XYZ file of N, CA, C and O in Angstrom:
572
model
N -115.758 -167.549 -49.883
C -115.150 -166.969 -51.058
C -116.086 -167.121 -52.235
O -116.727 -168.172 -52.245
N -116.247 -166.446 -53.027
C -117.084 -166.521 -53.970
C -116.274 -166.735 -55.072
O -115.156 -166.273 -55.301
N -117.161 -167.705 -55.923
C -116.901 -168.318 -57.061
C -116.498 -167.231 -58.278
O -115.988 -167.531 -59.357
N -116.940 -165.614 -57.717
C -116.819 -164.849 -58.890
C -115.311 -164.260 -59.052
O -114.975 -163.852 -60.164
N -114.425 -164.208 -58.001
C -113.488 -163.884 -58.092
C -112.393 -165.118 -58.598
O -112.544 -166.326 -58.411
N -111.290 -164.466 -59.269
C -109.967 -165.189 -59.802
C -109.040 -166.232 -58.728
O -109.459 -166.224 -57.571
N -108.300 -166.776 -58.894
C -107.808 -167.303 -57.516
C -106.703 -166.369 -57.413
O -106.284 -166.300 -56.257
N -105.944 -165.445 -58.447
C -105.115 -164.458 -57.522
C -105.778 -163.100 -56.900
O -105.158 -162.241 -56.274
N -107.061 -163.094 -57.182
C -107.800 -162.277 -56.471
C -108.276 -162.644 -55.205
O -108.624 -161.779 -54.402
N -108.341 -164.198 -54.867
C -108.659 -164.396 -53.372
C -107.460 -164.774 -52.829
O -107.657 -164.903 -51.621
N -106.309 -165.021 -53.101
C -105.190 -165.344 -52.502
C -104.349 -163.993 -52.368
O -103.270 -164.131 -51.792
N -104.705 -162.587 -52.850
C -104.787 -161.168 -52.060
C -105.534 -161.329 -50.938
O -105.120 -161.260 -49.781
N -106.479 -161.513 -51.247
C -107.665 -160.837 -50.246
C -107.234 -161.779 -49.193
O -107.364 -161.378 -48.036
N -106.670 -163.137 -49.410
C -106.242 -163.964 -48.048
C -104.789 -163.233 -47.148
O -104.647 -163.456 -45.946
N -104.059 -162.594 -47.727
C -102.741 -162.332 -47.788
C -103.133 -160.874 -46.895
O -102.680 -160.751 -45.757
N -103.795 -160.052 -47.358
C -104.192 -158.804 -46.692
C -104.742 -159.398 -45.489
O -103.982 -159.377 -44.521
N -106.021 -159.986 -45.298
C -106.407 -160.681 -44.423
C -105.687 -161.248 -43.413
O -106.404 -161.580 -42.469
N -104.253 -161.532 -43.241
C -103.495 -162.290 -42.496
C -102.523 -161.215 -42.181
O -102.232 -161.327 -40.990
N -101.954 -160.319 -42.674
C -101.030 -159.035 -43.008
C -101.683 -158.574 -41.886
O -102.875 -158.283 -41.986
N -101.040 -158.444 -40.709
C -101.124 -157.364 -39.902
C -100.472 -156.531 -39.231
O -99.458 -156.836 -38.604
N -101.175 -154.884 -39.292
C -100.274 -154.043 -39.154
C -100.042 -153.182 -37.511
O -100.882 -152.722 -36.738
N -98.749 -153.223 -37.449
C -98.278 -152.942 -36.297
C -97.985 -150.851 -35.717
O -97.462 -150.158 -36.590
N -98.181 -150.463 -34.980
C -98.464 -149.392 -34.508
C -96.902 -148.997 -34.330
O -96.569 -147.845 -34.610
N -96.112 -149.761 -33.953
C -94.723 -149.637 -33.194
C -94.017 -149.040 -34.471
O -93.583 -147.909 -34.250
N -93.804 -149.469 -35.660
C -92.839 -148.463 -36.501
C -93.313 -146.906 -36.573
O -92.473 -146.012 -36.676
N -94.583 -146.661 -36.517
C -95.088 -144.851 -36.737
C -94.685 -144.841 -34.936
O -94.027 -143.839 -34.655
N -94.846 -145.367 -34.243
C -94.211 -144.539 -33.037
C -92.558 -144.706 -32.784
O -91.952 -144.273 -31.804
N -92.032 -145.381 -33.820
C -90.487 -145.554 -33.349
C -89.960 -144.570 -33.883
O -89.081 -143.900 -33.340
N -90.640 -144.261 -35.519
C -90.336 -142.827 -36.538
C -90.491 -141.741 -35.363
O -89.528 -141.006 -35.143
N -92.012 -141.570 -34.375
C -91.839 -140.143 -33.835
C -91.306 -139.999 -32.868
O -91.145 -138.955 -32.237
N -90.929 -141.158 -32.607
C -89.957 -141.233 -31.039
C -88.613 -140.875 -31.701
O -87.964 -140.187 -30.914
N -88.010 -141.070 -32.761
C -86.618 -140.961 -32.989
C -86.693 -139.315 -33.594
O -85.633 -138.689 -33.586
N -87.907 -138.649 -34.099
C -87.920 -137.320 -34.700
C -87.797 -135.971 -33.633
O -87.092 -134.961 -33.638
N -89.011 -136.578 -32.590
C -88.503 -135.775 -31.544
C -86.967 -135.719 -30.784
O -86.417 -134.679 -30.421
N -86.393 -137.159 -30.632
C -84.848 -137.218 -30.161
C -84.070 -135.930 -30.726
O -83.679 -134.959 -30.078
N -83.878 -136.321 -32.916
C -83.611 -135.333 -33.546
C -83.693 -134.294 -32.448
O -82.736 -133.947 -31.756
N -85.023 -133.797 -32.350
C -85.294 -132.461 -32.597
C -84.587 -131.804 -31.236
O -84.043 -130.706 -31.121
N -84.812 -133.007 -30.103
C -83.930 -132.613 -28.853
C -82.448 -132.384 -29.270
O -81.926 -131.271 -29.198
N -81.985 -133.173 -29.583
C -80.613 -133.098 -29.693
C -80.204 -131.511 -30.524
O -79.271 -130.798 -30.154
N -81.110 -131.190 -31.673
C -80.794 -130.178 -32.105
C -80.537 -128.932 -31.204
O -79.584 -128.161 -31.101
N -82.314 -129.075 -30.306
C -82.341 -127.799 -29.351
C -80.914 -127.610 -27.954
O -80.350 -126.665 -27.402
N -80.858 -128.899 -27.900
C -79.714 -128.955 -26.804
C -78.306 -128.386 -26.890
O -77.673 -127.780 -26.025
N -77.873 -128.801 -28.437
C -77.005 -128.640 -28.786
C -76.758 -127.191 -29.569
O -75.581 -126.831 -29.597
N -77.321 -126.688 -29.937
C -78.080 -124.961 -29.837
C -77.531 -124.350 -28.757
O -76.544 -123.616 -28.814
N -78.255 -124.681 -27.578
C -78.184 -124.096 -26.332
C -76.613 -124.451 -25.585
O -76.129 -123.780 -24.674
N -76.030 -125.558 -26.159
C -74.682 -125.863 -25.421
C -73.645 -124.655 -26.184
O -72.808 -123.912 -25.671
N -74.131 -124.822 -27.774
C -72.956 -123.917 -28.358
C -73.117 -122.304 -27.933
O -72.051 -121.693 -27.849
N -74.371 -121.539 -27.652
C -74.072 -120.309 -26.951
C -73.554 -120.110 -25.355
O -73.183 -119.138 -24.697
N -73.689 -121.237 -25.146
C -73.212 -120.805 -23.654
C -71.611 -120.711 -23.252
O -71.148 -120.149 -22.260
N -70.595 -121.699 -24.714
C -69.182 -121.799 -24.787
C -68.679 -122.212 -25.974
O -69.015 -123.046 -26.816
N -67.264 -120.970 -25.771
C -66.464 -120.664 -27.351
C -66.146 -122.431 -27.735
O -66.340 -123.074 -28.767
N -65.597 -122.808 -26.422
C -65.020 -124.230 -26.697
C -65.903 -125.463 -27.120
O -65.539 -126.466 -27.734
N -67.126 -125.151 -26.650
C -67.922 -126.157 -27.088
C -68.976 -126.026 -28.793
O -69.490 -126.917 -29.470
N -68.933 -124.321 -29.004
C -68.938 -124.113 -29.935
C -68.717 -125.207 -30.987
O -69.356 -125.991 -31.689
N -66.826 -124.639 -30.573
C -66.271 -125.118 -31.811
C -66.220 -126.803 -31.313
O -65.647 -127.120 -32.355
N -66.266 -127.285 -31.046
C -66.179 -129.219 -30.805
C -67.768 -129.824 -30.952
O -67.987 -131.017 -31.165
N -68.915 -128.723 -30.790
C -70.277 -128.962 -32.077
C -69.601 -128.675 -33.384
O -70.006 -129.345 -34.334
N -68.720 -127.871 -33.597
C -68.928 -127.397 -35.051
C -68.056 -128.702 -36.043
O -68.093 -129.111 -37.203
N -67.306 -129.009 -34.786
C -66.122 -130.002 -35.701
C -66.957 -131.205 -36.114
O -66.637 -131.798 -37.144
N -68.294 -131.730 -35.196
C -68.614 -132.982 -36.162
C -69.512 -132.913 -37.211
O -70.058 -133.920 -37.663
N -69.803 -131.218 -37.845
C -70.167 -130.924 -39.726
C -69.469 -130.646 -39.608
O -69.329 -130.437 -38.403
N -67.988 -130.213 -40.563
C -67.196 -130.097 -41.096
C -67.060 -130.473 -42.687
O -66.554 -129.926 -43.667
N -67.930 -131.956 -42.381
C -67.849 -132.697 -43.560
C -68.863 -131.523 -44.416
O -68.448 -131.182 -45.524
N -69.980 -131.001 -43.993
C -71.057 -130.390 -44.862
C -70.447 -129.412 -45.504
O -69.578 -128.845 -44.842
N -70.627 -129.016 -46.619
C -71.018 -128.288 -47.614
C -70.985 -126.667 -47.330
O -72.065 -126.173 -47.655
N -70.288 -125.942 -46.946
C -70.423 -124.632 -46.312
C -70.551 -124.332 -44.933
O -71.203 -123.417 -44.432
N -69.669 -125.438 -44.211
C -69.927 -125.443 -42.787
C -68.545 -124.170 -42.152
O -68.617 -123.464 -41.146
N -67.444 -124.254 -43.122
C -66.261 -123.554 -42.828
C -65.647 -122.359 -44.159
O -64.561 -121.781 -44.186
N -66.743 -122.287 -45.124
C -67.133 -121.518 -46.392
C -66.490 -119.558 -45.314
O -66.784 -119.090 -44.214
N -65.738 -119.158 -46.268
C -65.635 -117.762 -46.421
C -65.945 -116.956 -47.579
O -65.480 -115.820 -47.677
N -66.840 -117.553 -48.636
C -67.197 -117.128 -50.099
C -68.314 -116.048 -50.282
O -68.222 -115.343 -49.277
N -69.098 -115.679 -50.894
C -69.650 -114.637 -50.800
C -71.761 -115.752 -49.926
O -72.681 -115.312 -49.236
N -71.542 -116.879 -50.430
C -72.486 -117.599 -49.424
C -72.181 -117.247 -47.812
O -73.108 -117.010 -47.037
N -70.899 -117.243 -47.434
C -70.405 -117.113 -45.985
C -70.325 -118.484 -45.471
O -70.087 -119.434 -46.217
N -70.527 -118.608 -44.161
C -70.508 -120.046 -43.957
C -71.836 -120.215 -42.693
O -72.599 -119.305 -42.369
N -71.835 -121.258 -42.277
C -73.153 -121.718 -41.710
C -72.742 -121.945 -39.943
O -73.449 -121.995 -38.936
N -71.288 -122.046 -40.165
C -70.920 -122.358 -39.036
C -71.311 -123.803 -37.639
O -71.357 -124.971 -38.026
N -71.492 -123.543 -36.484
C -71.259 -124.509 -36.035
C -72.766 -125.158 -36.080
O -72.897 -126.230 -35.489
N -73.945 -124.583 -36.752
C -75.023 -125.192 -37.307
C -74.469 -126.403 -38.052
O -75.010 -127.409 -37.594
N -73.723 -126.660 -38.886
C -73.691 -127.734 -39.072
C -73.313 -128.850 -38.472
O -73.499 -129.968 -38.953
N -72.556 -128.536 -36.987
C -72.309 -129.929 -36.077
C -73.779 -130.172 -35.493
O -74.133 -131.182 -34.884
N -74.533 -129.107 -35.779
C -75.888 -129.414 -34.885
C -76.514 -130.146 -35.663
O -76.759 -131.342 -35.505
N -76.869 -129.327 -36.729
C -77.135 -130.832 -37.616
C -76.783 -132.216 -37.766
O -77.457 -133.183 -37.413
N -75.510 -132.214 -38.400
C -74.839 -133.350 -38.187
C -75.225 -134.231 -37.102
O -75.815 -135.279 -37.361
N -74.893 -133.840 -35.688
C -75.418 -134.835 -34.690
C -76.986 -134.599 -34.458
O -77.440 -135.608 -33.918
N -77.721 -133.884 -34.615
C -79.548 -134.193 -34.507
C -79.614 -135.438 -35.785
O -80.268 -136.450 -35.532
N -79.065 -135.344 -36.859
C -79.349 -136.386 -38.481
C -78.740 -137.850 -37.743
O -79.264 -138.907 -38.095
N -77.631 -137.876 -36.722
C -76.867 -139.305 -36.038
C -77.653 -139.509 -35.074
O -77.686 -140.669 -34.665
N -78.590 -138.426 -34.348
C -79.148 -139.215 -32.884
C -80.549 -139.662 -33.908
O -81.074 -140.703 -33.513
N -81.056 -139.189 -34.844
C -82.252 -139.378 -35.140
C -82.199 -140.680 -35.978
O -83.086 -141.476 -35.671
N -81.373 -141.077 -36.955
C -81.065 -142.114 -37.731
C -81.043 -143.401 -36.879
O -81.800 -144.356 -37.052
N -80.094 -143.311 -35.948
C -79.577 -144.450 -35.018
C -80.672 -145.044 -34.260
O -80.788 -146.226 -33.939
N -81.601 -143.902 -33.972
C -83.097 -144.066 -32.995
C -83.746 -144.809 -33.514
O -84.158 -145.908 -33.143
N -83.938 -144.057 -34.754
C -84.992 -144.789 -35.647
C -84.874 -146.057 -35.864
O -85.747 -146.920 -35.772
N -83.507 -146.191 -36.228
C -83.129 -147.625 -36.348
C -83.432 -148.906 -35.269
O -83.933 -150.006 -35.500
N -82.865 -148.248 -33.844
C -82.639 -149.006 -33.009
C -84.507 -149.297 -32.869
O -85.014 -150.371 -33.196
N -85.063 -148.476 -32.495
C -86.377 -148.524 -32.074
C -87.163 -149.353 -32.900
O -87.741 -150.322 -32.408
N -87.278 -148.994 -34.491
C -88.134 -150.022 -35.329
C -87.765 -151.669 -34.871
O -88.354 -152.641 -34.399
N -86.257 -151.252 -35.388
C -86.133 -152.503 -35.138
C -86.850 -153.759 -33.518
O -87.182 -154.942 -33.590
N -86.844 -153.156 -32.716
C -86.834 -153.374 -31.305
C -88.838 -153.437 -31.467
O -89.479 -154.459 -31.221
N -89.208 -152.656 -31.733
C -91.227 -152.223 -32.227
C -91.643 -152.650 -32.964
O -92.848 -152.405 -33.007
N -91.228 -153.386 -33.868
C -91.527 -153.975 -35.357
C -92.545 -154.166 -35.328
O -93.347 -153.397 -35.859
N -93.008 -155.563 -34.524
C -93.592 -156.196 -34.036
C -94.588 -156.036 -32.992
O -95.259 -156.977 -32.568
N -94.679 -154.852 -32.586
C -94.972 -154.088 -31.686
C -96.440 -153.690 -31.689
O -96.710 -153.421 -32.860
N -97.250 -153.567 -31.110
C -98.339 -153.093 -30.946
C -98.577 -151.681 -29.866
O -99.226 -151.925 -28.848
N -98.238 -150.701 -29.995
C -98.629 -149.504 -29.200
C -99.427 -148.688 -29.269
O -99.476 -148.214 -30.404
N -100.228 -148.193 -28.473
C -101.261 -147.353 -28.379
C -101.146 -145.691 -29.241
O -100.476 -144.752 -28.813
N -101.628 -145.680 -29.975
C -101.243 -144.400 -30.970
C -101.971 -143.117 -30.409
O -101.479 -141.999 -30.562
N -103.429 -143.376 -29.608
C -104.046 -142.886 -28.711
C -103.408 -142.447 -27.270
O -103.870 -141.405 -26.805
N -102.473 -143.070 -26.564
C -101.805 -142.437 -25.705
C -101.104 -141.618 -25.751
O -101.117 -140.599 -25.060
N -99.879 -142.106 -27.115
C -98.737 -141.552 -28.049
C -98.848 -140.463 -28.411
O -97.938 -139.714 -28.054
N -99.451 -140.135 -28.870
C -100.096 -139.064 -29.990
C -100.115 -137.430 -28.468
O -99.217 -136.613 -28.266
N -101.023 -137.512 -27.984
C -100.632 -136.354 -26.768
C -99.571 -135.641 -26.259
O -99.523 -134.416 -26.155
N -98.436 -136.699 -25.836
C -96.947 -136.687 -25.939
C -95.984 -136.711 -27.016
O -94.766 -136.562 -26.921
N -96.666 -136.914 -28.034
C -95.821 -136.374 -29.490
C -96.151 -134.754 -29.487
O -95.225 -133.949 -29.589
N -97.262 -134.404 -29.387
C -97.561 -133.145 -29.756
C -97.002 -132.356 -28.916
O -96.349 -131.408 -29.353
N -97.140 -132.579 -27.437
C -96.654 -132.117 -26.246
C -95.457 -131.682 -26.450
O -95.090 -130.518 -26.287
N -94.406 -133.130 -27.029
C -93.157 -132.961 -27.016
C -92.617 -131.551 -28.312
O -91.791 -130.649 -28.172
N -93.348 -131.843 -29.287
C -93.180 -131.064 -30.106
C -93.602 -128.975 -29.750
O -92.937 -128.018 -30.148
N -94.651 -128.961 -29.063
C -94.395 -127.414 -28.456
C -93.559 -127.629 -27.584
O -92.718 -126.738 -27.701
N -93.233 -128.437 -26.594
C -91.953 -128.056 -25.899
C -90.803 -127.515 -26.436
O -90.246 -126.479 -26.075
N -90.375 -128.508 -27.597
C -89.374 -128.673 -28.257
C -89.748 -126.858 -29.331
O -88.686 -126.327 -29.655
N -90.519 -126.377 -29.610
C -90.791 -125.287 -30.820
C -90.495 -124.164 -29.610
O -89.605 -123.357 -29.878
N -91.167 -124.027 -28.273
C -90.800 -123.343 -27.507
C -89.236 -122.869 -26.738
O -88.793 -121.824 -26.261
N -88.670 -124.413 -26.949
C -87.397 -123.924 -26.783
C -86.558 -123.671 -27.302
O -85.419 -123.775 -26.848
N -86.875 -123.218 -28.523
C -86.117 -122.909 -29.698
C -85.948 -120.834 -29.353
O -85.058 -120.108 -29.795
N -87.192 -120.403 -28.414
C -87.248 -119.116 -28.627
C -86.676 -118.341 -27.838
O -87.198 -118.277 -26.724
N -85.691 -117.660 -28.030
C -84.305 -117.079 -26.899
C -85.383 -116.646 -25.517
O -85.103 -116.897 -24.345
N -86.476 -116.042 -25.918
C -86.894 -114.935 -24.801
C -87.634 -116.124 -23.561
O -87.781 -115.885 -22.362
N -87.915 -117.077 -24.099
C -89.113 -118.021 -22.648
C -87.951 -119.246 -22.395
O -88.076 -120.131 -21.549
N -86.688 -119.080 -23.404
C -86.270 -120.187 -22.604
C -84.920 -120.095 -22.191
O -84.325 -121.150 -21.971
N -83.978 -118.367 -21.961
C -83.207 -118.352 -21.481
C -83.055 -117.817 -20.290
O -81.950 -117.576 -19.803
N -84.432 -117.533 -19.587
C -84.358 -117.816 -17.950
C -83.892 -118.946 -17.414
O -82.946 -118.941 -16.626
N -84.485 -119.978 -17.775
C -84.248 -121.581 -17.598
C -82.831 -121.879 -17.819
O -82.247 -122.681 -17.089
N -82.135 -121.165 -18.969
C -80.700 -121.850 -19.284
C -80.233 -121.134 -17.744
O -79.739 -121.693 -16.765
N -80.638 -119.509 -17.973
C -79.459 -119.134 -16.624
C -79.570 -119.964 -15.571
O -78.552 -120.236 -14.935
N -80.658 -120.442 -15.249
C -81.269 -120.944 -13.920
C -80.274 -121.970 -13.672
O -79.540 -122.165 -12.703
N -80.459 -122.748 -15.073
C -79.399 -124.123 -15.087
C -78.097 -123.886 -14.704
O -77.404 -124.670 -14.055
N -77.669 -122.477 -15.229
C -75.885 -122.200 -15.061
C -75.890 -121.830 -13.751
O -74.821 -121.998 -13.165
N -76.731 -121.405 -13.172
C -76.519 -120.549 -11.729
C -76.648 -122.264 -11.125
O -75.533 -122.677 -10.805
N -77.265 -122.834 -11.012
C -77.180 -124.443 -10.301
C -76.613 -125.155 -10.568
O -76.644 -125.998 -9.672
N -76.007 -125.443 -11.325
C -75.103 -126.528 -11.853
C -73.668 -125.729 -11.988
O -72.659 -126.425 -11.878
N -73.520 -124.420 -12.201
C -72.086 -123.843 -12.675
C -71.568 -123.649 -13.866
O -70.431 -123.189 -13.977
């Protein structure tokens, strides 16, 4: 340590020095963003396939802001249960995961491939035309 610095200038530089930072919260954030983003696409795809399930996405926004609106805005409809539950699976994730990674040391270099991955999957299945072969496929096998 050199004599030229203050002692709250080396008792930073000791403090940073000892401060170390963990990889696991930026992968618990993109692990819980993609969830979001699943849950959104899923729940998308559940409400066109049935009136009934429609409406039992739509019932958990209700609470939002123009979810059941007949005004000259209109309303948003059962988008807002999709929301609603992508904002509960993504919150809860996040939560559970930091907490659980804190401490965590993970490879951001492995991560990182499968974030991106996940994310064109996830942008791709957002687009009626490449990904409602697959839904029929699902209804014709499952029922």
């Amino acid at each position: 340590m050199s004599e030229l610095q203050s002692p709250e200038e080396q008792s930073k530089l000791e403090s940073t020095e000892q401060e170390t930072l963990f990889s696991g919260p930026a992968i618990a954030a993109t692990v819980s963003l993609l969830l979001g983003f699943y849950t959104l696409m899923v729940t998308h795809h559940i409400s066109r396939l049935s009136k009934e399930m429609d409406k039992f996405i739509h019932s958990y926004g209700y609470w939002i802001p123009g979810s059941t609106g007949v005004g000259p805005d209109g309303s948003i409809g059962s988008y807002a249960g999709k929301e609603a539950l992508a904002l509960l699976v993504w919150g809860l994730s996040w939560t559970i995961f930091h907490l659980l990674w804190r401490k965590q040391d993970i490879p951001v270099r492995g991560w990182l491939p499968i974030f991106l991955g996940g994310l064109l999957l996830v942008s791709l299945a957002f687009i009626h035309p490449i990904i409602d072969p697959f839904i029929l496929l699902l209804i014709d096998v499952f029922g």
